[in-house]
Coordinates of C-alpha atoms in Angstrom, one line a residue:
Chain G
X1 CA -13.3 1.1 30.1
X2 CA -14.2 -2.5 30.4
X3 CA -11.7 -5.2 30.9
X4 CA -13.2 -7.3 28.3
X5 CA -12.9 -4.8 25.4
X6 CA -9.3 -4.2 26.4
X7 CA -8.3 -7.9 26.9
X8 CA -9.8 -9.1 23.2
X9 CA -7.8 -6.1 21.5
X10 CA -4.5 -7.2 23.2
X11 CA -5.2 -10.9 22.5
X12 CA -5.4 -10.2 18.6
X13 CA -2.1 -7.9 19.0
X14 CA -0.3 -11.1 20.3
X15 CA -1.9 -13.3 17.8
X16 CA -0.7 -10.6 15.0
X17 CA 3.0 -10.6 16.7
X18 CA 3.0 -14.2 17.0
X19 CA 2.0 -15.1 13.4
X20 CA 4.7 -12.6 12.1
X21 CA 7.6 -14.2 14.2
X22 CA 6.2 -17.7 13.0
X23 CA 6.0 -16.4 9.3
X24 CA 9.9 -15.1 9.5
X25 CA 10.9 -18.6 11.1
X26 CA 9.2 -20.3 8.2
X27 CA 10.9 -18.4 5.3
X28 CA 14.0 -18.4 7.5
X29 CA 14.2 -22.3 7.6
X30 CA 12.9 -22.8 4.1
X31 CA 15.3 -20.4 2.3
X32 CA 18.5 -22.6 3.3
X33 CA 20.6 -23.2 6.1
X34 CA 20.4 -20.3 8.7
X35 CA 24.2 -20.6 9.4
X36 CA 24.7 -19.9 5.7
X37 CA 22.0 -17.2 5.2
X38 CA 22.2 -15.4 8.7
X39 CA 26.2 -15.2 9.3
X40 CA 29.0 -13.3 7.3
X41 CA 30.3 -15.5 4.5
X42 CA 33.8 -15.5 6.3
X43 CA 32.4 -16.6 9.4
X44 CA 35.0 -19.3 10.8
X45 CA 34.0 -22.8 12.3
X46 CA 33.8 -21.9 15.8
X47 CA 31.3 -19.1 15.2
X48 CA 29.3 -21.3 13.0
X49 CA 29.2 -24.0 15.6
X50 CA 28.5 -21.4 18.5
X51 CA 25.4 -20.5 16.4
X52 CA 24.2 -23.8 15.7
X53 CA 23.9 -24.4 19.4
X54 CA 22.7 -21.1 19.9
X55 CA 19.8 -21.6 17.8
X56 CA 19.4 -25.3 18.6
X57 CA 20.1 -26.4 14.8
X58 CA 20.8 -29.8 16.0
X59 CA 17.6 -30.4 17.7
X60 CA 14.0 -31.1 16.1
X61 CA 12.1 -28.5 14.2
X62 CA 9.8 -27.8 17.0
X63 CA 12.4 -27.2 19.3
X64 CA 14.2 -25.1 17.1
X65 CA 10.8 -23.1 17.0
X66 CA 10.9 -22.7 20.8
X67 CA 14.3 -21.6 20.8
X68 CA 13.7 -19.1 18.2
X69 CA 10.7 -17.6 20.1
X70 CA 13.2 -17.3 23.3
X71 CA 15.7 -15.6 21.4
X72 CA 13.5 -13.2 19.6
X73 CA 11.7 -12.3 22.9
X74 CA 15.2 -11.4 24.5
X75 CA 16.3 -9.4 21.7
X76 CA 18.7 -11.9 20.6
X77 CA 18.4 -11.3 16.6
X78 CA 21.8 -12.4 15.4
X79 CA 24.6 -10.0 13.9
X80 CA 25.1 -7.8 11.3
X81 CA 27.3 -9.0 8.3
X82 CA 28.8 -5.5 7.8
X83 CA 30.5 -4.7 11.1
X84 CA 29.5 -8.2 13.4
X85 CA 27.5 -5.7 15.7
X86 CA 24.4 -6.9 17.4
X87 CA 21.6 -6.6 15.0
X88 CA 19.2 -5.4 17.7
X89 CA 21.6 -2.7 18.7
X90 CA 22.2 -1.4 15.2
X91 CA 18.5 -1.2 14.7
X92 CA 17.6 0.7 17.9
X93 CA 20.3 3.5 17.3
X94 CA 18.3 4.4 14.2
X95 CA 15.1 4.5 15.4
X96 CA 15.2 8.2 16.9
X97 CA 15.9 9.7 13.4
X98 CA 13.1 7.8 11.9
X99 CA 10.6 8.7 14.8
X100 CA 11.7 12.3 14.4
X101 CA 11.0 12.3 10.7
X102 CA 7.5 10.2 10.9
X103 CA 6.0 12.4 13.5
X104 CA 6.4 15.5 12.0
X105 CA 5.0 14.0 8.7
X106 CA 2.2 13.0 10.8
X107 CA 1.9 16.2 12.3
X108 CA 2.1 17.8 9.1
X109 CA -0.4 15.6 7.6
X110 CA -3.1 16.4 10.5
X111 CA -2.2 20.3 10.5
X112 CA -2.9 20.4 6.7
X113 CA -5.5 17.7 6.3
X114 CA -8.0 18.0 8.8
X115 CA -8.6 21.8 8.5
X116 CA -8.6 21.4 4.8
X117 CA -11.4 19.0 4.8
X118 CA -13.4 20.6 7.7
X119 CA -13.0 24.0 5.4
X120 CA -14.2 21.9 2.2
X121 CA -17.1 20.8 4.4
X122 CA -18.3 23.8 5.7
X123 CA -18.2 25.5 2.0
X124 CA -19.9 22.1 0.4
X125 CA -19.6 22.5 -3.2
X126 CA -18.4 25.7 -3.6
X127 CA -15.2 26.7 -5.6
X128 CA -13.1 26.5 -2.6
X129 CA -14.3 22.8 -1.7
X130 CA -13.6 21.8 -5.4
X131 CA -10.0 23.1 -5.1
X132 CA -9.3 22.1 -1.8
X133 CA -10.6 18.5 -2.8
X134 CA -8.6 18.8 -6.0
X135 CA -5.4 19.1 -4.0
X136 CA -6.3 16.5 -1.6
X137 CA -6.5 14.1 -4.5
X138 CA -3.4 15.5 -6.2
X139 CA -1.6 15.0 -2.9
X140 CA -3.4 11.7 -2.2
X141 CA -2.7 10.1 -5.8
X142 CA 0.9 11.4 -6.3
X143 CA 3.8 8.9 -5.7
X144 CA 5.9 9.7 -2.8
X145 CA 8.9 9.0 -4.9
X146 CA 8.0 11.2 -7.6
X147 CA 6.9 14.0 -5.2
X148 CA 10.5 14.0 -3.8
X149 CA 12.2 14.3 -7.0
X150 CA 9.9 17.3 -8.1
X151 CA 10.8 19.0 -4.8
X152 CA 14.7 18.3 -5.3
X153 CA 14.3 19.8 -8.8
X154 CA 12.4 22.8 -7.5
X155 CA 14.0 23.6 -4.1
X156 CA 17.6 22.4 -4.7
X157 CA 18.5 22.5 -8.5
X158 CA 16.2 25.5 -9.8
X159 CA 15.8 27.6 -6.5
X160 CA 18.7 26.4 -4.5
X161 CA 16.9 26.9 -1.5
X162 CA 16.9 23.5 0.4
X163 CA 19.6 20.7 0.8
X164 CA 18.7 17.8 -1.1
X165 CA 20.4 15.4 1.4
X166 CA 21.5 14.8 4.9
X167 CA 20.0 15.6 8.4
X168 CA 22.3 18.1 9.8
X169 CA 20.0 21.2 10.0
X170 CA 16.2 22.0 10.5
X171 CA 16.2 23.0 6.7
X172 CA 17.0 19.3 5.9
X173 CA 13.8 18.2 7.5
X174 CA 11.7 20.4 5.0
X175 CA 11.6 18.3 2.0
X176 CA 11.3 14.8 3.7
X177 CA 8.3 15.9 5.8
X178 CA 6.6 17.2 2.8
X179 CA 7.4 14.1 0.9
X180 CA 6.2 11.7 3.5
X181 CA 3.4 13.7 4.8
X182 CA 1.7 14.9 2.0
X183 CA -0.3 11.6 1.2
X184 CA -1.4 11.3 4.6
X185 CA -2.7 14.9 4.5
X186 CA -4.6 14.5 1.5
X187 CA -6.4 11.3 2.1
X188 CA -7.0 12.9 5.8
X189 CA -8.7 15.8 4.2
X190 CA -10.9 13.5 1.8
X191 CA -11.7 11.6 5.1
X192 CA -12.5 14.6 7.4
X193 CA -14.5 16.3 4.6
X194 CA -16.7 13.2 4.3
X195 CA -17.1 12.6 8.2
X196 CA -18.0 16.2 8.9
X197 CA -20.3 16.3 6.2
X198 CA -22.0 13.3 7.8
X199 CA -22.2 14.7 11.2
X200 CA -23.6 17.9 10.0
X201 CA -26.7 16.1 8.5
X202 CA -27.4 14.5 12.3
X203 CA -30.6 15.6 14.0
X204 CA -28.3 17.0 17.0
X205 CA -27.2 19.6 14.8
X206 CA -30.1 20.9 13.8
X207 CA -31.4 20.9 17.7
X208 CA -28.3 22.9 18.5
X209 CA -29.1 25.6 15.8
X210 CA -32.6 25.5 16.9
X211 CA -31.5 26.1 20.2
X212 CA -29.9 29.1 19.2
X213 CA -26.1 27.8 19.5
X214 CA -23.6 29.9 17.7
X215 CA -22.0 28.5 14.4
X216 CA -18.9 28.6 15.7
X217 CA -19.6 27.0 18.7
X218 CA -21.9 24.3 16.8
X219 CA -18.7 23.6 14.9
X220 CA -16.2 23.2 17.6
X221 CA -18.3 21.6 20.3
X222 CA -21.1 19.5 18.5
X223 CA -19.7 18.6 14.9
X224 CA -15.9 18.2 15.2
X225 CA -15.8 15.8 18.4
X226 CA -18.2 13.5 16.4
X227 CA -16.5 13.7 13.2
X228 CA -12.9 13.0 14.8
X229 CA -14.3 9.4 15.9
X230 CA -14.2 7.9 11.9
X231 CA -10.9 9.9 11.5
X232 CA -9.1 8.3 14.6
X233 CA -9.8 5.0 12.9
X234 CA -7.9 5.7 9.5
X235 CA -5.0 7.0 11.7
X236 CA -3.9 3.6 12.1
X237 CA -3.8 3.0 8.4
X238 CA -1.8 6.0 8.2
X239 CA 1.0 4.8 10.3
X240 CA 1.3 1.7 8.1
X241 CA 1.7 4.5 5.1
X242 CA 4.2 6.1 7.1
X243 CA 6.3 3.2 7.5
X244 CA 6.5 2.3 4.0
X245 CA 6.7 6.0 3.0
X246 CA 9.8 6.2 5.3
X247 CA 11.6 3.5 3.2
X248 CA 11.4 5.8 0.0
X249 CA 11.8 9.2 1.8
X250 CA 14.9 8.2 3.7
X251 CA 16.3 6.8 0.7
X252 CA 16.0 9.8 -1.6
X253 CA 17.3 12.0 1.1
X254 CA 19.6 10.0 2.6
X255 CA 18.0 10.3 5.8
X256 CA 19.8 8.1 8.3
X257 CA 16.9 6.2 9.9
X258 CA 15.3 2.9 10.1
X259 CA 13.7 2.8 6.5
X260 CA 17.0 3.4 4.7
X261 CA 18.7 0.8 6.8
X262 CA 16.0 -1.7 5.8
X263 CA 16.5 -0.9 2.1
X264 CA 20.5 -0.8 2.2
X265 CA 19.8 -4.4 4.3
X266 CA 17.9 -5.8 1.8
X267 CA 20.1 -5.1 -1.0
X268 CA 23.0 -6.6 0.7
X269 CA 21.0 -9.4 2.2
X270 CA 22.1 -8.4 5.7
X271 CA 19.4 -10.7 6.9
X272 CA 20.0 -10.3 10.7
X273 CA 19.3 -6.8 10.3
X274 CA 16.1 -7.3 8.0
X275 CA 15.0 -9.8 10.6
X276 CA 15.2 -7.5 13.3
X277 CA 13.7 -4.7 11.5
X278 CA 10.7 -6.6 10.5
X279 CA 10.3 -7.2 14.4
X280 CA 10.4 -3.7 15.1
X281 CA 8.0 -2.6 12.4
X282 CA 5.5 -5.5 13.5
X283 CA 5.8 -4.4 17.1
X284 CA 5.3 -0.8 16.2
X285 CA 2.4 -1.6 14.1
X286 CA 0.3 -3.6 16.5
X287 CA 1.1 -1.2 19.5
X288 CA -0.2 1.7 17.2
X289 CA -3.3 -0.2 16.4
X290 CA -3.9 -1.6 19.8
X291 CA -3.8 2.4 20.8
X292 CA -6.0 3.2 18.0
X293 CA -8.5 0.7 19.0
X294 CA -8.5 1.7 22.8
X295 CA -8.6 5.5 21.6
X296 CA -11.6 4.5 19.4
X297 CA -13.3 2.8 22.4
X298 CA -12.7 5.4 24.6
X299 CA -14.2 8.5 22.0
X300 CA -17.2 6.2 21.1
X301 CA -19.0 5.1 24.1
X302 CA -21.3 2.8 21.9
X303 CA -18.4 0.5 21.3
X304 CA -17.7 0.0 24.9
X305 CA -20.9 -0.5 25.6
X306 CA -21.9 -3.4 23.0
X307 CA -18.8 -5.1 24.1
X308 CA -20.2 -5.2 27.5
X309 CA -23.5 -6.2 26.4
X310 CA -21.8 -9.0 24.8
X311 CA -20.5 -10.3 27.8
X312 CA -24.1 -10.0 29.8
Chain T
X1 CA -15.5 -2.7 3.4
X2 CA -19.3 -3.6 4.6
X3 CA -20.8 -6.8 3.6
X4 CA -23.6 -6.7 1.4
X5 CA -27.0 -6.6 2.4
X6 CA -29.4 -8.8 0.3
X7 CA -31.6 -5.9 -0.8
X8 CA -29.0 -4.0 -2.5
X9 CA -27.4 -6.7 -4.3
X10 CA -30.7 -7.3 -5.8
X11 CA -31.1 -3.8 -6.6
X12 CA -27.6 -3.5 -8.4
X13 CA -27.5 -7.1 -10.2
X14 CA -31.1 -7.3 -11.6
X15 CA -30.3 -10.7 -13.0
X16 CA -27.6 -13.3 -14.2
X17 CA -28.4 -12.5 -17.8
X18 CA -27.6 -9.0 -17.9
X19 CA -24.1 -9.1 -17.6
X20 CA -21.5 -6.1 -16.2
X21 CA -20.4 -5.2 -19.8
X22 CA -23.6 -4.1 -21.2
X23 CA -24.1 -2.3 -17.9
X24 CA -21.1 -0.4 -18.5
X25 CA -21.6 0.4 -22.0
X26 CA -24.9 1.7 -20.9
X27 CA -23.4 3.7 -18.3
X28 CA -20.7 5.3 -20.9
X29 CA -23.1 8.0 -22.2
X30 CA -23.0 9.2 -18.7
X31 CA -19.6 9.5 -17.9
X32 CA -18.3 12.8 -16.4
X33 CA -15.7 14.3 -18.9
X34 CA -12.7 13.9 -16.3
X35 CA -13.8 10.1 -16.3
X36 CA -13.7 9.6 -20.0
X37 CA -10.3 11.4 -20.1
X38 CA -9.0 8.9 -17.7
X39 CA -10.4 5.7 -19.6
X40 CA -8.9 7.2 -22.7
X41 CA -5.6 7.6 -21.1
X42 CA -5.7 4.1 -19.6
X43 CA -6.6 2.6 -23.2
X44 CA -3.7 4.6 -24.6
X45 CA -1.4 3.2 -21.7
X46 CA -2.5 -0.7 -22.5
X47 CA -2.1 0.4 -26.4
X48 CA 1.6 1.4 -25.7
X49 CA 2.1 -1.6 -23.3
X50 CA 0.7 -3.9 -25.9
X51 CA 2.7 -2.6 -29.1
X52 CA 5.8 -1.4 -27.3
X53 CA 7.9 -3.2 -29.9
X54 CA 6.3 -1.9 -32.8
X55 CA 5.9 1.6 -31.3
X56 CA 9.5 2.2 -30.1
X57 CA 11.9 3.8 -32.7
X58 CA 14.5 1.9 -31.1
X59 CA 15.5 -1.2 -29.2
X60 CA 15.4 -0.2 -25.5
X61 CA 19.1 -1.4 -25.0
X62 CA 20.5 0.4 -28.2
X63 CA 23.4 2.2 -26.7
X64 CA 24.8 5.4 -28.7
X65 CA 27.6 6.4 -26.4
X66 CA 28.5 9.3 -28.4
X67 CA 24.8 10.8 -27.8
X68 CA 24.6 10.2 -24.0
X69 CA 22.4 12.3 -21.7
X70 CA 21.3 14.4 -24.5
X71 CA 18.1 16.5 -23.8
X72 CA 14.9 16.1 -25.5
X73 CA 14.9 17.0 -29.2
X74 CA 12.4 20.0 -28.6
X75 CA 14.9 21.6 -26.2
X76 CA 17.9 21.2 -28.9
X77 CA 18.9 17.6 -28.5
X78 CA 19.7 15.4 -31.6
X79 CA 16.3 15.0 -33.7
X80 CA 16.6 11.2 -33.4
X81 CA 15.6 11.3 -30.0
X82 CA 12.2 12.7 -29.3
X83 CA 12.8 12.5 -25.4
X84 CA 16.0 12.8 -25.3
X85 CA 18.7 10.0 -24.1
X86 CA 20.3 8.4 -20.9
X87 CA 23.6 7.6 -19.3
X88 CA 24.2 5.0 -22.1
X89 CA 22.8 7.0 -24.9
X90 CA 19.5 5.0 -25.1
X91 CA 16.5 6.4 -26.5
X92 CA 14.2 7.3 -23.3
X93 CA 11.1 7.3 -25.6
X94 CA 11.9 3.7 -26.5
X95 CA 12.6 2.8 -22.8
X96 CA 9.5 4.4 -21.6
X97 CA 7.1 2.0 -24.0
X98 CA 9.0 -0.9 -22.8
X99 CA 9.3 0.0 -19.2
X100 CA 5.3 1.0 -19.5
X101 CA 5.0 -2.6 -20.9
X102 CA 6.6 -4.5 -18.0
X103 CA 5.2 -2.1 -15.3
X104 CA 1.6 -2.9 -16.8
X105 CA 2.0 -6.6 -17.2
X106 CA 3.5 -7.0 -14.0
X107 CA 0.6 -5.0 -12.1
X108 CA -2.0 -6.5 -14.1
X109 CA -0.4 -10.2 -13.5
X110 CA -0.2 -9.3 -9.9
X111 CA -3.7 -8.0 -9.5
X112 CA -5.1 -10.9 -11.3
X113 CA -3.1 -13.2 -9.1
X114 CA -4.6 -11.6 -6.0
X115 CA -8.0 -11.2 -7.2
X116 CA -8.0 -15.5 -7.9
X117 CA -6.6 -16.4 -4.4
X118 CA -8.7 -14.0 -2.6
X119 CA -11.8 -14.6 -4.0
X120 CA -11.1 -18.2 -4.1
X121 CA -10.1 -18.2 -0.2
X122 CA -13.2 -15.8 0.6
X123 CA -15.5 -18.2 -1.0
X124 CA -14.1 -21.3 0.9
X125 CA -14.3 -19.0 4.4
X126 CA -18.1 -18.4 3.5
X127 CA -18.5 -22.0 2.3
X128 CA -16.8 -23.7 5.2
X129 CA -17.8 -21.5 8.3
X130 CA -16.4 -22.6 11.5
X131 CA -12.7 -22.8 11.9
X132 CA -11.6 -22.6 8.2
X133 CA -13.5 -19.3 8.0
X134 CA -11.9 -18.1 11.1
X135 CA -8.4 -19.2 10.1
X136 CA -8.6 -17.4 6.8
X137 CA -9.9 -14.3 8.4
X138 CA -7.2 -14.3 10.9
X139 CA -4.8 -14.2 8.1
X140 CA -6.7 -11.4 6.2
X141 CA -6.4 -9.5 9.6
X142 CA -2.5 -10.0 10.2
X143 CA -1.9 -9.2 6.5
X144 CA -4.2 -5.7 6.6
X145 CA -2.4 -4.9 10.0
X146 CA 1.0 -4.8 8.5
X147 CA 2.2 -2.9 5.8
X148 CA 2.6 -5.2 2.9
X149 CA 5.9 -3.3 1.6
X150 CA 7.9 -4.7 4.6
X151 CA 6.6 -8.1 3.8
X152 CA 7.5 -7.7 0.4
X153 CA 11.0 -6.7 1.3
X154 CA 11.3 -9.5 3.8
X155 CA 10.5 -12.2 1.1
X156 CA 13.0 -10.5 -1.5
X157 CA 15.7 -10.5 1.1
X158 CA 15.4 -14.0 2.4
X159 CA 15.0 -15.4 -1.3
X160 CA 16.7 -13.1 -3.4
X161 CA 15.1 -11.5 -6.5
X162 CA 13.7 -13.3 -9.6
X163 CA 10.8 -11.8 -12.1
X164 CA 8.6 -14.5 -11.4
X165 CA 8.6 -14.5 -7.4
X166 CA 8.5 -10.5 -8.0
X167 CA 4.9 -11.1 -9.9
X168 CA 4.0 -13.6 -7.1
X169 CA 4.8 -11.0 -4.6
X170 CA 2.8 -8.1 -6.3
X171 CA -0.2 -11.0 -6.1
X172 CA -0.1 -11.4 -2.4
X173 CA -0.7 -7.7 -2.1
X174 CA -4.2 -7.2 -2.0
X175 CA -5.6 -10.8 -1.8
X176 CA -7.2 -9.7 1.7
X177 CA -9.3 -7.4 0.2
X178 CA -10.9 -9.8 -2.3
X179 CA -11.3 -12.4 0.4
X180 CA -13.0 -10.1 2.7
X181 CA -15.3 -8.7 0.1
X182 CA -16.6 -12.4 -1.5
X183 CA -16.7 -13.5 1.8
X184 CA -19.4 -11.0 2.7
X185 CA -21.0 -11.5 -0.6
X186 CA -21.0 -15.0 -0.5
X187 CA -22.5 -15.0 2.8
X188 CA -25.1 -12.7 1.6
X189 CA -25.8 -14.5 -1.6
X190 CA -26.5 -18.2 0.2
X191 CA -29.4 -16.8 1.8
X192 CA -30.9 -15.9 -1.7
X193 CA -33.5 -17.8 -3.3
X194 CA -31.7 -18.6 -6.5
X195 CA -28.8 -20.1 -4.5
X196 CA -31.3 -22.0 -2.3
X197 CA -33.1 -22.9 -5.4
X198 CA -30.1 -24.3 -7.5
X199 CA -28.8 -26.1 -4.4
X200 CA -32.0 -28.0 -3.8
X201 CA -31.7 -28.9 -7.5
X202 CA -28.9 -31.0 -6.4
X203 CA -26.0 -28.6 -7.7
X204 CA -22.6 -29.2 -6.1
X205 CA -20.7 -26.4 -4.6
X206 CA -18.5 -26.0 -7.5
X207 CA -21.1 -25.6 -9.6
X208 CA -23.3 -23.4 -7.4
X209 CA -20.1 -20.8 -6.9
X210 CA -18.7 -21.0 -10.4
X211 CA -22.2 -20.6 -12.5
X212 CA -24.4 -18.6 -10.3
X213 CA -22.5 -17.0 -7.1
X214 CA -19.6 -15.6 -8.9
X215 CA -21.2 -14.1 -11.9
X216 CA -23.6 -12.2 -9.5
X217 CA -20.7 -11.0 -7.2
X218 CA -18.6 -9.9 -10.3
X219 CA -19.4 -6.4 -10.4
X220 CA -17.9 -5.6 -7.3
X221 CA -15.0 -8.1 -7.7
X222 CA -14.3 -5.8 -10.7
X223 CA -14.4 -2.5 -9.1
X224 CA -12.1 -3.7 -6.5
X225 CA -9.7 -4.8 -9.3
X226 CA -9.8 -1.4 -10.5
X227 CA -9.1 0.1 -6.9
X228 CA -6.4 -2.4 -6.1
X229 CA -4.5 -1.8 -9.6
X230 CA -3.0 1.4 -8.8
X231 CA -1.8 0.3 -5.3
X232 CA 0.0 -2.7 -7.2
X233 CA 1.5 -0.5 -9.7
X234 CA 2.7 1.8 -6.8
X235 CA 4.3 -1.0 -4.9
X236 CA 6.1 -2.1 -8.1
X237 CA 7.3 1.3 -8.9
X238 CA 8.1 1.8 -5.3
X239 CA 10.5 -1.3 -5.1
X240 CA 11.9 -0.8 -8.4
X241 CA 12.8 2.6 -7.5
X242 CA 14.8 1.4 -4.6
X243 CA 16.5 -1.1 -7.0
X244 CA 14.8 -4.0 -5.1
X245 CA 12.2 -4.6 -7.9
X246 CA 12.6 -5.5 -11.6
X247 CA 16.3 -5.6 -12.4
X248 CA 18.1 -4.7 -15.2
X249 CA 18.6 -5.1 -18.4
X250 CA 14.7 -5.2 -17.7
X251 CA 13.3 -2.1 -17.2
X252 CA 10.3 -0.5 -15.6
X253 CA 8.8 2.7 -14.8
X254 CA 10.0 2.8 -11.3
X255 CA 13.5 1.5 -12.1
X256 CA 14.0 4.6 -14.9
X257 CA 12.8 6.9 -12.5
X258 CA 15.3 5.4 -9.6
X259 CA 18.2 5.4 -12.1
X260 CA 17.0 8.7 -13.1
X261 CA 17.6 10.0 -9.8
X262 CA 21.2 10.0 -10.1
X263 CA 21.4 12.1 -13.1
X264 CA 18.9 14.6 -11.7
X265 CA 21.6 17.4 -11.9
X266 CA 21.9 17.3 -15.6
X267 CA 19.1 15.3 -16.9
X268 CA 16.0 15.7 -15.6
X269 CA 14.2 14.1 -18.7
X270 CA 15.4 10.6 -17.3
X271 CA 13.0 10.7 -14.3
X272 CA 10.4 13.3 -15.0
X273 CA 8.8 11.5 -18.1
X274 CA 8.7 8.1 -16.1
X275 CA 7.6 9.8 -12.9
X276 CA 4.4 11.7 -14.7
X277 CA 3.6 8.4 -16.5
X278 CA 3.4 6.6 -13.2
X279 CA 1.4 9.1 -11.7
X280 CA -1.0 9.7 -14.4
X281 CA -1.8 6.1 -14.7
X282 CA -2.5 5.7 -11.1
X283 CA -4.6 8.8 -10.5
X284 CA -6.6 7.8 -14.0
X285 CA -7.2 4.1 -12.7
X286 CA -8.2 5.3 -9.3
X287 CA -10.6 7.8 -10.6
X288 CA -12.2 5.4 -12.9
X289 CA -12.4 2.8 -10.0
X290 CA -14.3 5.4 -7.8
X291 CA -16.5 6.3 -10.5
X292 CA -17.3 2.5 -11.2
X293 CA -17.8 1.8 -7.5
X294 CA -20.1 4.7 -7.1
X295 CA -22.1 3.8 -10.1
X296 CA -22.3 0.0 -10.0
X297 CA -22.4 0.0 -6.4
X298 CA -23.7 2.9 -4.1
X299 CA -23.6 1.0 -0.7
X300 CA -19.6 0.8 -1.2
X301 CA -19.5 4.8 -1.4
X302 CA -17.4 6.2 1.5

């Protein structure tokens, strides 16, 4: 892959991160005195003085901005109101649980959505296609908080099969994963169906058929790799959806992850934690989008080549 | 969404005189039954929202503490409460009507704010070109790359919650879609004969854009509106569900669902009716929006 392609993508990622940090800095400064908003109410004078110095509040605004940047860069994001622990630490210890839930949901979405979409495309306009797409629209449109509640009503209250909250065993994961993954599965199904249909109409598919390539081989080696290209790009949006979905899902099922931490921190206005979490989300999104851009360039040689030509 | 090529704008918009509404009524006869059903439901929801005060059998805050958590009357609850009562003995039906009013109002106002800001900035970007365009599009890209719910939570956390701030946040959701769309379409329109003609007659930019360009790109913007509306409803209901949106004593569909969650064990009717309304509303509006998009503008079809 050529260097220029990677460099422009990385540069854009850095600009986005810079904008997020600046955005937080601005709303932090216009929402009041940071020692009031960021520190616990019972903070003593020494502590306030310490942080005033640490954040450079006695200096001019541009200098404060620089100091803020350095602090963010060093992971120095202030302390939680609740237990005076370092915000960075509080946030990072929650990450594995969210990652577990998010990855499982992503896999759930991929494993159900893509085969459903491919199947529907291969049986276009049949009853199975209609049913599959009806299911996909349903999954895509149902709000995840409502789906979560319906699942609890069915599997916990009516059938008594699954626990409705906590994270102790694998059984606890089933309902959160369905709640979080269904929306993505629905839209992936719709998207992979239309991507497949587009590819199947291409001339090279007709050529493959004329050459006498077997149907299964045509689908697996000719159609799917080409249809995968547009599907990969929507994965970026899916990751954003997973992050906002995890707020709701983790709150419904009392899952001890980052999403629930963000909701409780916003409720109690524990701003150091909120700040750290937003940085984390921004970083995740930017890295995810960067990886997807690079994967896209790797999958589709046309993109690499066109950016090569721009250079020449 | 891809910017328009000039030819398709011509095809879908035969002239300034033929407005979008006559076009829609013309299409009405060819609507599939599902879309008709969706439209009827949307009309019914709007009717409920506008006339909530008149339709509600009781005031949404009237408490009847003797009759707390009673099931709907068709399941053996007291006759006065068609859909049962909540934890303070308030009529669920009346609360649903008021909640619909608030939810629809917030979503409508929010989408409207987003449409106005986004379209304005899109036109400014297309008119200004150069640095102005670069800056606006940089903001568009930045917003599109962050999940908006996180930004909304940040603003709510730092500023605290108030009703109008909340409506404004709903408005900031989705402005980038209008900005992108209107920028692309204005860039295309600027090369068109009619804009060049009006401009050479000496019309000022304000007149060119408001009187001539805007009516011509309105149909695509209205489609975008119907596509954005469900996501605004979902954002409002999600935040209210988490207790971070509409605050009591006001109520919204999401808030009803959220508080009903605590009583799920013995009073499912508190959450299920509200959840159904949210689900069917968002589904109806998006199906209508998809249909409108395909009808009015085949180039936008995915």
